CSV table of C-alpha atoms in Angstrom, one decimal:
chain,number,residue,atom,x,y,z
T,745,ASP,CA,91.5,-16.7,-37.2
T,746,ALA,CA,92.5,-15.6,-33.7
T,747,LYS,CA,90.6,-12.5,-32.6
T,748,THR,CA,92.6,-12.0,-29.4
T,749,THR,CA,96.3,-11.9,-28.4
T,750,GLN,CA,97.4,-12.7,-24.9
T,751,PRO,CA,100.8,-13.2,-23.4
T,752,THR,CA,101.7,-16.9,-23.1
T,753,SER,CA,102.5,-16.7,-19.4
T,754,MET,CA,102.7,-14.3,-16.4
T,755,ASP,CA,103.8,-14.5,-12.8
T,756,CYS,CA,102.2,-12.7,-9.9
T,757,ALA,CA,103.1,-12.5,-6.2
T,758,GLU,CA,100.5,-13.9,-3.8
T,759,GLY,CA,98.4,-11.0,-2.4
T,760,ARG,CA,99.2,-8.6,-5.2
T,761,ALA,CA,96.9,-7.7,-8.0
T,762,ALA,CA,97.2,-9.7,-11.2
T,763,ASN,CA,96.6,-7.7,-14.3
T,764,LEU,CA,96.1,-9.9,-17.4
T,765,PRO,CA,96.1,-8.0,-20.7
T,766,CYS,CA,94.3,-8.9,-23.9
T,767,ASN,CA,94.5,-7.3,-27.3
T,768,HIS,CA,91.4,-7.5,-29.6
T,769,SER,CA,92.1,-4.8,-32.2
T,770,THR,CA,89.6,-6.1,-34.7
T,771,ILE,CA,86.6,-6.3,-32.3
T,772,SER,CA,83.4,-5.2,-33.8
T,773,GLY,CA,80.8,-3.0,-32.1
T,774,ASN,CA,78.5,-5.8,-31.0
T,775,GLU,CA,81.1,-8.2,-29.8
T,776,TYR,CA,81.6,-8.9,-26.1
T,777,VAL,CA,84.8,-9.6,-24.3
T,778,TYR,CA,84.5,-12.7,-22.2
T,779,TRP,CA,87.1,-14.1,-19.7
T,780,TYR,CA,87.3,-17.7,-18.6
T,781,ARG,CA,89.9,-19.5,-16.6
T,782,GLN,CA,90.9,-23.2,-16.4
T,783,ILE,CA,92.5,-24.5,-13.2
T,784,HIS,CA,94.5,-27.7,-13.8
T,785,SER,CA,92.3,-30.7,-14.5
T,786,GLN,CA,89.1,-28.8,-14.2
T,787,GLY,CA,86.6,-27.4,-16.7
T,788,PRO,CA,86.8,-23.8,-17.8
T,789,GLN,CA,85.2,-21.4,-15.3
T,790,TYR,CA,83.4,-18.3,-16.3
T,791,ILE,CA,84.8,-15.1,-14.7
T,792,ILE,CA,83.3,-12.0,-16.2
T,793,HIS,CA,82.3,-10.4,-19.5
T,794,GLY,CA,81.6,-6.9,-20.8
T,795,LEU,CA,80.7,-4.9,-23.9
T,796,LYS,CA,81.9,-1.3,-23.4
T,797,ASN,CA,81.8,-0.4,-19.8
T,798,ASN,CA,84.1,-1.6,-17.1
T,799,GLU,CA,82.7,-4.5,-15.1
T,800,THR,CA,83.3,-5.9,-11.6
T,801,ASN,CA,82.0,-8.9,-9.8
T,802,GLU,CA,83.1,-11.0,-6.8
T,803,MET,CA,85.9,-12.6,-8.8
T,804,ALA,CA,87.5,-9.9,-10.8
T,805,SER,CA,87.3,-6.6,-12.6
T,806,LEU,CA,87.3,-6.1,-16.4
T,807,ILE,CA,88.7,-2.8,-17.8
T,808,ILE,CA,88.0,-2.2,-21.5
T,809,THR,CA,89.7,0.7,-23.2
T,810,GLU,CA,87.6,3.4,-24.7
T,811,ASP,CA,88.4,2.2,-28.3
T,812,ARG,CA,87.6,-1.4,-27.2
T,813,LYS,CA,90.8,-2.6,-28.8
T,814,SER,CA,92.2,-4.0,-25.6
T,815,SER,CA,91.1,-5.0,-22.1
T,816,THR,CA,92.6,-6.0,-18.8
T,817,LEU,CA,91.4,-8.6,-16.4
T,818,ILE,CA,92.3,-7.7,-12.8
T,819,LEU,CA,92.3,-10.1,-9.9
T,820,PRO,CA,92.7,-7.7,-7.0
T,821,HIS,CA,94.4,-9.9,-4.5
T,822,ALA,CA,95.8,-13.0,-6.2
T,823,THR,CA,96.0,-16.3,-4.2
T,824,LEU,CA,97.7,-19.5,-5.0
T,825,ARG,CA,94.3,-20.9,-6.1
T,826,ASP,CA,94.2,-18.4,-8.9
T,827,THR,CA,97.0,-20.2,-10.7
T,828,ALA,CA,95.3,-21.2,-14.0
T,829,VAL,CA,95.2,-20.6,-17.7
T,830,TYR,CA,93.1,-17.4,-18.4
T,831,TYR,CA,91.2,-17.1,-21.7
T,832,CYS,CA,90.2,-13.9,-23.3
T,833,ILE,CA,87.4,-14.4,-25.9
T,834,VAL,CA,85.8,-12.0,-28.3
T,835,HIS,CA,82.3,-13.2,-28.7
T,836,ASN,CA,79.3,-12.3,-30.9
T,837,TYR,CA,75.9,-13.0,-29.3
T,838,GLY,CA,74.6,-16.3,-30.6
T,839,GLN,CA,77.9,-17.5,-32.0
T,840,ASN,CA,80.2,-20.1,-30.6
T,841,PHE,CA,83.1,-19.4,-28.2
T,842,VAL,CA,86.5,-19.9,-29.8
T,843,PHE,CA,89.2,-20.5,-27.2
T,844,GLY,CA,92.8,-19.6,-27.9
T,845,PRO,CA,95.8,-20.7,-26.0
T,846,GLY,CA,95.3,-18.2,-23.2
T,847,THR,CA,97.7,-16.9,-20.6
T,848,ARG,CA,99.2,-19.2,-18.0
T,849,LEU,CA,99.2,-17.3,-14.7
T,850,SER,CA,101.4,-18.5,-11.9
T,851,VAL,CA,100.8,-17.0,-8.5
T,852,LEU,CA,104.0,-17.4,-6.5
T,853,PRO,CA,104.2,-17.5,-2.7
S,857,ASP,CA,72.7,-25.7,-7.9
S,858,ALA,CA,74.6,-28.9,-9.0
S,859,GLY,CA,76.2,-27.4,-12.1
S,860,VAL,CA,76.9,-29.4,-15.2
S,861,ILE,CA,77.4,-33.1,-14.4
S,862,GLN,CA,79.5,-35.4,-16.5
S,863,SER,CA,80.2,-39.1,-16.2
S,864,PRO,CA,82.4,-41.0,-16.1
S,865,ARG,CA,85.2,-38.7,-14.9
S,866,HIS,CA,87.8,-41.1,-16.2
S,867,GLU,CA,87.5,-43.8,-18.9
S,868,VAL,CA,90.2,-46.1,-20.0
S,869,THR,CA,89.4,-48.4,-22.9
S,870,GLU,CA,91.0,-50.4,-25.7
S,871,MET,CA,91.2,-49.4,-29.3
S,872,GLY,CA,88.1,-50.6,-31.2
S,873,GLN,CA,85.8,-50.4,-28.2
S,874,GLU,CA,82.7,-48.2,-28.0
S,875,VAL,CA,82.8,-45.3,-25.6
S,876,THR,CA,79.8,-43.3,-24.3
S,877,LEU,CA,80.2,-40.1,-22.4
S,878,ARG,CA,77.3,-38.6,-20.5
S,879,CYS,CA,76.2,-35.1,-19.6
S,880,LYS,CA,73.5,-33.5,-17.5
S,881,PRO,CA,73.2,-29.8,-18.2
S,882,ILE,CA,72.1,-27.2,-15.6
S,883,SER,CA,68.4,-27.3,-15.1
S,884,GLY,CA,66.6,-24.8,-17.2
S,885,HIS,CA,69.4,-24.3,-19.7
S,886,ASN,CA,68.4,-24.8,-23.3
S,887,SER,CA,71.7,-25.1,-25.1
S,888,LEU,CA,74.3,-27.8,-24.6
S,889,PHE,CA,77.9,-28.0,-26.0
S,890,TRP,CA,80.4,-30.8,-26.3
S,891,TYR,CA,84.1,-29.8,-26.4
S,892,ARG,CA,87.3,-31.8,-26.7
S,893,GLN,CA,90.7,-30.6,-25.3
S,894,THR,CA,94.1,-31.9,-26.2
S,895,MET,CA,97.6,-30.5,-25.7
S,896,MET,CA,98.1,-30.2,-29.5
S,897,ARG,CA,94.7,-28.6,-30.5
S,898,GLY,CA,93.5,-26.9,-27.3
S,899,LEU,CA,89.8,-26.6,-26.6
S,900,GLU,CA,87.6,-27.4,-29.6
S,901,LEU,CA,83.9,-27.3,-30.1
S,902,LEU,CA,82.6,-30.6,-31.4
S,903,ILE,CA,78.8,-30.0,-31.5
S,904,TYR,CA,76.1,-28.0,-29.9
S,905,PHE,CA,72.4,-28.4,-29.3
S,906,ASN,CA,69.6,-25.9,-28.9
S,907,ASN,CA,66.4,-27.1,-27.4
S,908,ASN,CA,67.6,-30.7,-27.9
S,909,VAL,CA,68.2,-30.2,-31.6
S,910,PRO,CA,71.7,-30.4,-33.0
S,911,ILE,CA,72.5,-27.0,-34.6
S,912,ASP,CA,76.2,-27.3,-35.6
S,913,ASP,CA,78.2,-30.5,-35.7
S,914,SER,CA,80.9,-29.2,-38.0
S,915,GLY,CA,83.5,-29.9,-35.3
S,916,MET,CA,82.7,-33.6,-35.1
S,917,PRO,CA,85.9,-35.2,-36.3
S,918,GLU,CA,84.4,-38.1,-38.3
S,919,ASP,CA,81.6,-40.6,-38.5
S,920,ARG,CA,82.9,-42.5,-35.6
S,921,PHE,CA,81.6,-39.7,-33.3
S,922,SER,CA,77.9,-39.2,-32.7
S,923,ALA,CA,76.0,-37.1,-30.2
S,924,LYS,CA,72.4,-37.2,-29.0
S,925,MET,CA,70.2,-35.2,-26.7
S,926,PRO,CA,67.0,-37.2,-26.1
S,927,ASN,CA,65.6,-34.7,-23.6
S,928,ALA,CA,66.5,-31.4,-22.0
S,929,SER,CA,68.4,-33.0,-19.1
S,930,PHE,CA,70.6,-35.5,-20.8
S,931,SER,CA,73.1,-35.8,-23.6
S,932,THR,CA,75.5,-38.5,-24.8
S,933,LEU,CA,78.7,-38.4,-26.9
S,934,LYS,CA,79.5,-41.8,-28.4
S,935,ILE,CA,82.7,-42.9,-30.1
S,936,GLN,CA,82.5,-46.2,-32.0
S,937,PRO,CA,85.1,-47.6,-32.7
S,938,SER,CA,87.5,-45.7,-30.5
S,939,GLU,CA,91.1,-45.0,-31.5
S,940,PRO,CA,94.2,-43.9,-29.5
S,941,ARG,CA,94.0,-40.5,-31.1
S,942,ASP,CA,90.7,-39.9,-29.5
S,943,SER,CA,92.4,-39.7,-26.1
S,944,ALA,CA,91.5,-36.3,-24.7
S,945,VAL,CA,89.5,-34.5,-22.1
S,946,TYR,CA,85.9,-34.1,-23.2
S,947,PHE,CA,83.9,-31.3,-21.7
S,948,CYS,CA,80.2,-30.6,-21.7
S,949,ALA,CA,78.8,-27.1,-21.2
S,950,SER,CA,75.3,-25.6,-21.0
S,951,ARG,CA,73.8,-22.2,-21.5
S,952,GLY,CA,70.5,-20.6,-20.7
S,953,GLY,CA,68.8,-17.4,-20.0
S,954,SER,CA,69.5,-14.1,-21.7
S,955,THR,CA,73.3,-14.2,-21.8
S,956,ASP,CA,75.6,-16.4,-23.8
S,957,THR,CA,77.6,-17.4,-20.8
S,958,GLN,CA,78.5,-21.1,-20.9
S,959,TYR,CA,79.0,-23.2,-17.8
S,960,PHE,CA,81.3,-26.2,-18.1
S,961,GLY,CA,81.3,-29.5,-16.4
S,962,PRO,CA,84.4,-31.1,-14.8
S,963,GLY,CA,85.2,-33.2,-18.0
S,964,THR,CA,85.8,-36.8,-18.8
S,965,ARG,CA,89.4,-37.9,-19.3
S,966,LEU,CA,89.4,-40.5,-22.0
S,967,THR,CA,92.4,-42.8,-22.6
S,968,VAL,CA,92.2,-45.2,-25.5
S,969,LEU,CA,95.0,-47.8,-25.5
């Protein structure tokens, strides 16, 4: 019962912004949008999360549409080290995370 | 802040042997999670603990798998006897505070021959 839909793969040029989309049309009002990434051979790494408002931290920005049915993770200046699988997760507080297949982002020199 | 610590990082064993994976959560975190990742099935939750008590073990594949958390700073995942299909990367994650954010360890790559 996948709650999110992400493209299988994306490419981005080094130094450019990487915009990773996620559709979550069935999200409920109390569910958060979480983003994690997994660099090859490492554990998943937390990036950012949000409920309704756009969020920004030192790693990325999260833009959530007004109807909350989709969101975009933005890496403002992608580097080669940002090559990873990016997971968008819709999560209800207190429940378990369910990881889908994610988007494989390749940052190209 | 050392993060979540897992050991060993790599384990190669023969079918039928007992395997024990270890995890030290982030200090102060009160929830601990064990995941398994394979190419075929992706990242799956096996079991999680809250305040050292197992809450949900519905993801544990079968009786050959068991997990314990004797105290707040240590957990084990044991497979006995191991089988080749148990080959995977096993991750431990911990959670604490007022958010649901989980922090993952580096994983243990298990190969059962």
